[in-house]
Amino acid sequence: MKNLLLFVFLTTSFMGVAQSDEVQLKSDFAKYASALKSRQYTQATSYMPDNLFNVYNKEKLVQEMKQTFESADTEVKINSVEVVSMDSKIVDGSQVYIPFQFRQQFELKYINLFDATDDEQSRDSTTKFIVDMLNESLPDSSIRFDKKKEVFAIDNLKNALAVKSTTDDTWKFLVIEPSLKNVMGRLLPATVIQKTKL
């Protein structure tokens, strides 16, 4: 009976820790996503791992985010960002890692997409070309053109890694972008790369 009670206690304690991690991760990721949605780019970088800035200049990254979201040619509107799945926790020394996937839904509007003289066939050809281009640059995405709003609606599934020190309360996030593939060895321990198959 004592062994059964101990097992139940340990199991519920473990589940409590796991649930606590999940709740905190989702809360911190929501803050990160909120900073991006409200275009507070410097604030968004505070939710990125510090060692990322040994590889990328923080000010340059902020400028790149600004150019992406505030281009003269396009308008980007993030509608929702949601964590959809989490893998098992990986502990390496004093660092904790949790691989996860999130779904982001956003709208992309090209300013002056059509000329006033464009006919229906020309418009369809233009939108098909852009959908094909977006599909190539955003794999694992569902992309459609909303004729009424003249925006490209994008539903995108992305992989990411939550990182924190065992002494920290706040998670930081590394979104696994193709541009990071060549520098993963400088950002993550070999054990994490191997277990997450990055």
Short mmCIF file of C-alpha atoms in Angstrom, two decimals:
data_model
loop_
_atom_site.label_atom_id
_atom_site.label_comp_id
_atom_site.label_asym_id
_atom_site.label_seq_id
_atom_site.Cartn_x
_atom_site.Cartn_y
_atom_site.Cartn_z
CA MET A 1 0.00 0.00 0.00
CA LYS A 2 2.85 2.39 0.89
CA ASN A 3 4.54 1.65 -2.44
CA LEU A 4 1.29 2.33 -4.30
CA LEU A 5 0.84 5.67 -2.49
CA LEU A 6 4.45 6.63 -3.22
CA PHE A 7 3.98 5.74 -6.89
CA VAL A 8 0.78 7.80 -7.10
CA PHE A 9 2.49 10.75 -5.37
CA LEU A 10 5.53 10.62 -7.66
CA THR A 11 3.36 10.29 -10.77
CA THR A 12 1.14 13.23 -9.85
CA SER A 13 4.19 15.29 -8.87
CA PHE A 14 5.81 14.57 -12.23
CA MET A 15 2.60 15.42 -14.08
CA GLY A 16 2.36 18.64 -12.07
CA VAL A 17 5.86 19.67 -13.12
CA ALA A 18 5.15 18.79 -16.75
CA GLN A 19 1.85 20.67 -16.71
CA SER A 20 3.53 23.64 -15.03
CA ASP A 21 6.18 23.69 -17.79
CA GLU A 22 3.48 23.50 -20.47
CA VAL A 23 1.42 26.31 -18.93
CA GLN A 24 4.47 28.55 -18.46
CA LEU A 25 5.79 27.82 -21.96
CA LYS A 26 2.42 28.70 -23.55
CA SER A 27 2.17 31.86 -21.44
CA ASP A 28 5.68 33.04 -22.35
CA PHE A 29 5.17 32.16 -26.03
CA ALA A 30 1.94 34.17 -26.05
CA LYS A 31 3.91 37.18 -24.75
CA TYR A 32 6.53 36.69 -27.47
CA ALA A 33 3.81 36.45 -30.15
CA SER A 34 2.04 39.50 -28.71
CA ALA A 35 5.25 41.54 -28.95
CA LEU A 36 5.54 40.61 -32.64
CA LYS A 37 1.86 41.34 -33.33
CA SER A 38 2.15 44.77 -31.71
CA ARG A 39 5.45 45.38 -33.56
CA GLN A 40 7.55 45.67 -30.41
CA TYR A 41 10.55 44.03 -32.03
CA THR A 42 13.12 44.78 -29.33
CA GLN A 43 10.71 43.34 -26.75
CA ALA A 44 10.32 40.23 -28.94
CA THR A 45 14.11 39.69 -28.92
CA SER A 46 14.01 39.46 -25.11
CA TYR A 47 12.17 36.14 -25.65
CA MET A 48 15.00 34.75 -27.80
CA PRO A 49 18.01 32.81 -26.42
CA ASP A 50 20.97 35.04 -25.57
CA ASN A 51 23.42 32.90 -27.56
CA LEU A 52 21.43 33.66 -30.74
CA PHE A 53 23.00 37.11 -30.59
CA ASN A 54 26.49 35.61 -30.74
CA VAL A 55 25.50 34.51 -34.25
CA TYR A 56 23.14 37.33 -35.28
CA ASN A 57 23.47 41.01 -34.43
CA LYS A 58 20.44 41.95 -32.32
CA GLU A 59 20.00 45.42 -33.87
CA LYS A 60 20.20 43.96 -37.37
CA LEU A 61 17.62 41.31 -36.44
CA VAL A 62 15.28 44.02 -35.12
CA GLN A 63 15.69 45.91 -38.40
CA GLU A 64 14.95 42.77 -40.42
CA MET A 65 11.77 42.14 -38.41
CA LYS A 66 10.75 45.75 -38.97
CA GLN A 67 11.34 45.46 -42.72
CA THR A 68 9.27 42.25 -42.82
CA PHE A 69 6.29 43.69 -40.98
CA GLU A 70 6.49 47.31 -42.15
CA SER A 71 7.53 47.11 -45.78
CA ALA A 72 6.34 49.78 -48.20
CA ASP A 73 5.31 47.01 -50.63
CA THR A 74 3.42 44.68 -48.28
CA GLU A 75 1.29 44.66 -45.16
CA VAL A 76 1.48 41.73 -42.73
CA LYS A 77 -1.23 41.14 -40.14
CA ILE A 78 -0.81 38.29 -37.63
CA ASN A 79 -4.24 36.96 -36.69
CA SER A 80 -3.33 34.15 -34.32
CA VAL A 81 -0.39 32.16 -32.96
CA GLU A 82 -1.05 28.95 -31.04
CA VAL A 83 1.13 26.17 -29.61
CA VAL A 84 -0.32 22.91 -31.00
CA SER A 85 2.04 20.19 -29.70
CA MET A 86 5.01 19.65 -27.40
CA ASP A 87 7.63 16.92 -27.26
CA SER A 88 9.44 15.56 -24.21
CA LYS A 89 11.71 17.78 -22.17
CA ILE A 90 15.46 17.47 -22.83
CA VAL A 91 17.88 18.42 -20.05
CA ASP A 92 21.50 19.16 -20.95
CA GLY A 93 23.58 20.40 -18.03
CA SER A 94 21.82 23.45 -16.60
CA GLN A 95 19.71 24.02 -19.72
CA VAL A 96 16.21 22.66 -20.37
CA TYR A 97 14.82 22.33 -23.90
CA ILE A 98 11.29 21.52 -25.11
CA PRO A 99 10.72 21.06 -28.85
CA PHE A 100 7.23 22.18 -29.92
CA GLN A 101 5.12 23.10 -32.92
CA PHE A 102 2.98 26.18 -33.33
CA ARG A 103 0.45 27.33 -35.87
CA GLN A 104 0.39 30.92 -37.04
CA GLN A 105 -2.34 32.42 -39.16
CA PHE A 106 -1.62 35.70 -40.87
CA GLU A 107 -2.59 37.83 -43.82
CA LEU A 108 -0.22 39.19 -46.41
CA LYS A 109 -1.36 42.08 -48.58
CA TYR A 110 0.66 43.34 -51.53
CA ILE A 111 0.23 47.08 -52.04
CA ASN A 112 -0.75 47.82 -55.65
CA LEU A 113 -1.12 44.12 -56.42
CA PHE A 114 -3.24 44.82 -59.48
CA ASP A 115 -3.35 47.59 -62.05
CA ALA A 116 -6.70 49.22 -62.68
CA THR A 117 -6.55 47.86 -66.24
CA ASP A 118 -6.01 44.21 -65.17
CA ASP A 119 -8.76 41.85 -66.31
CA GLU A 120 -9.97 38.80 -64.36
CA GLN A 121 -7.62 36.41 -66.17
CA SER A 122 -4.61 38.63 -65.47
CA ARG A 123 -5.57 38.92 -61.79
CA ASP A 124 -5.98 35.13 -61.50
CA SER A 125 -2.60 34.60 -63.14
CA THR A 126 -0.93 37.07 -60.75
CA THR A 127 -2.48 35.54 -57.64
CA LYS A 128 -1.62 31.98 -58.77
CA PHE A 129 2.01 33.01 -59.31
CA ILE A 130 2.20 34.53 -55.81
CA VAL A 131 0.50 31.51 -54.18
CA ASP A 132 3.06 29.22 -55.89
CA MET A 133 5.91 31.47 -54.77
CA LEU A 134 4.62 31.51 -51.17
CA ASN A 135 4.14 27.73 -51.16
CA GLU A 136 7.78 27.33 -52.16
CA SER A 137 9.08 29.69 -49.47
CA LEU A 138 6.64 28.56 -46.76
CA PRO A 139 6.49 24.75 -46.78
CA ASP A 140 3.88 23.12 -44.51
CA SER A 141 1.53 26.03 -45.15
CA SER A 142 -1.98 26.40 -46.44
CA ILE A 143 -2.25 29.50 -48.61
CA ARG A 144 -5.34 30.96 -50.27
CA PHE A 145 -6.19 34.27 -51.85
CA ASP A 146 -9.15 36.12 -50.35
CA LYS A 147 -10.56 38.02 -53.35
CA LYS A 148 -12.86 40.18 -51.24
CA LYS A 149 -10.08 41.52 -48.99
CA GLU A 150 -7.35 41.10 -51.64
CA VAL A 151 -5.06 39.40 -49.12
CA PHE A 152 -3.22 36.09 -49.05
CA ALA A 153 -4.42 34.13 -46.01
CA ILE A 154 -1.61 31.92 -44.70
CA ASP A 155 -1.95 29.10 -42.18
CA ASN A 156 1.56 28.02 -41.28
CA LEU A 157 2.84 25.20 -39.04
CA LYS A 158 6.32 25.82 -37.64
CA ASN A 159 8.82 23.99 -35.43
CA ALA A 160 10.43 25.74 -32.50
CA LEU A 161 12.46 25.07 -29.38
CA ALA A 162 11.75 26.48 -25.94
CA VAL A 163 14.91 27.01 -23.88
CA LYS A 164 15.55 27.99 -20.29
CA SER A 165 18.10 27.55 -17.56
CA THR A 166 17.10 25.33 -14.63
CA THR A 167 17.35 28.47 -12.46
CA ASP A 168 15.17 30.64 -14.73
CA ASP A 169 11.40 31.03 -14.71
CA THR A 170 11.00 32.40 -18.25
CA TRP A 171 11.20 30.38 -21.45
CA LYS A 172 12.98 31.74 -24.51
CA PHE A 173 12.21 30.63 -28.05
CA LEU A 174 14.16 29.60 -31.10
CA VAL A 175 11.96 29.26 -34.19
CA ILE A 176 13.57 26.72 -36.49
CA GLU A 177 13.97 28.69 -39.70
CA PRO A 178 15.82 27.31 -42.75
CA SER A 179 18.35 30.15 -42.37
CA LEU A 180 19.39 28.72 -38.98
CA LYS A 181 20.20 25.20 -40.21
CA ASN A 182 23.87 26.04 -40.85
CA VAL A 183 24.42 27.53 -37.38
CA MET A 184 22.53 25.03 -35.20
CA GLY A 185 25.82 23.60 -33.93
CA ARG A 186 26.69 27.03 -32.51
CA LEU A 187 23.27 27.47 -30.87
CA LEU A 188 22.46 24.04 -29.46
CA PRO A 189 24.30 21.11 -27.83
CA ALA A 190 24.86 18.05 -30.02
CA THR A 191 22.54 15.97 -27.79
CA VAL A 192 19.63 18.36 -28.44
CA ILE A 193 20.29 18.45 -32.20
CA GLN A 194 20.44 14.64 -32.28
CA LYS A 195 17.27 14.10 -30.21
CA THR A 196 15.25 16.68 -32.13
CA LYS A 197 16.68 15.63 -35.52
CA LEU A 198 17.43 19.26 -36.46
#
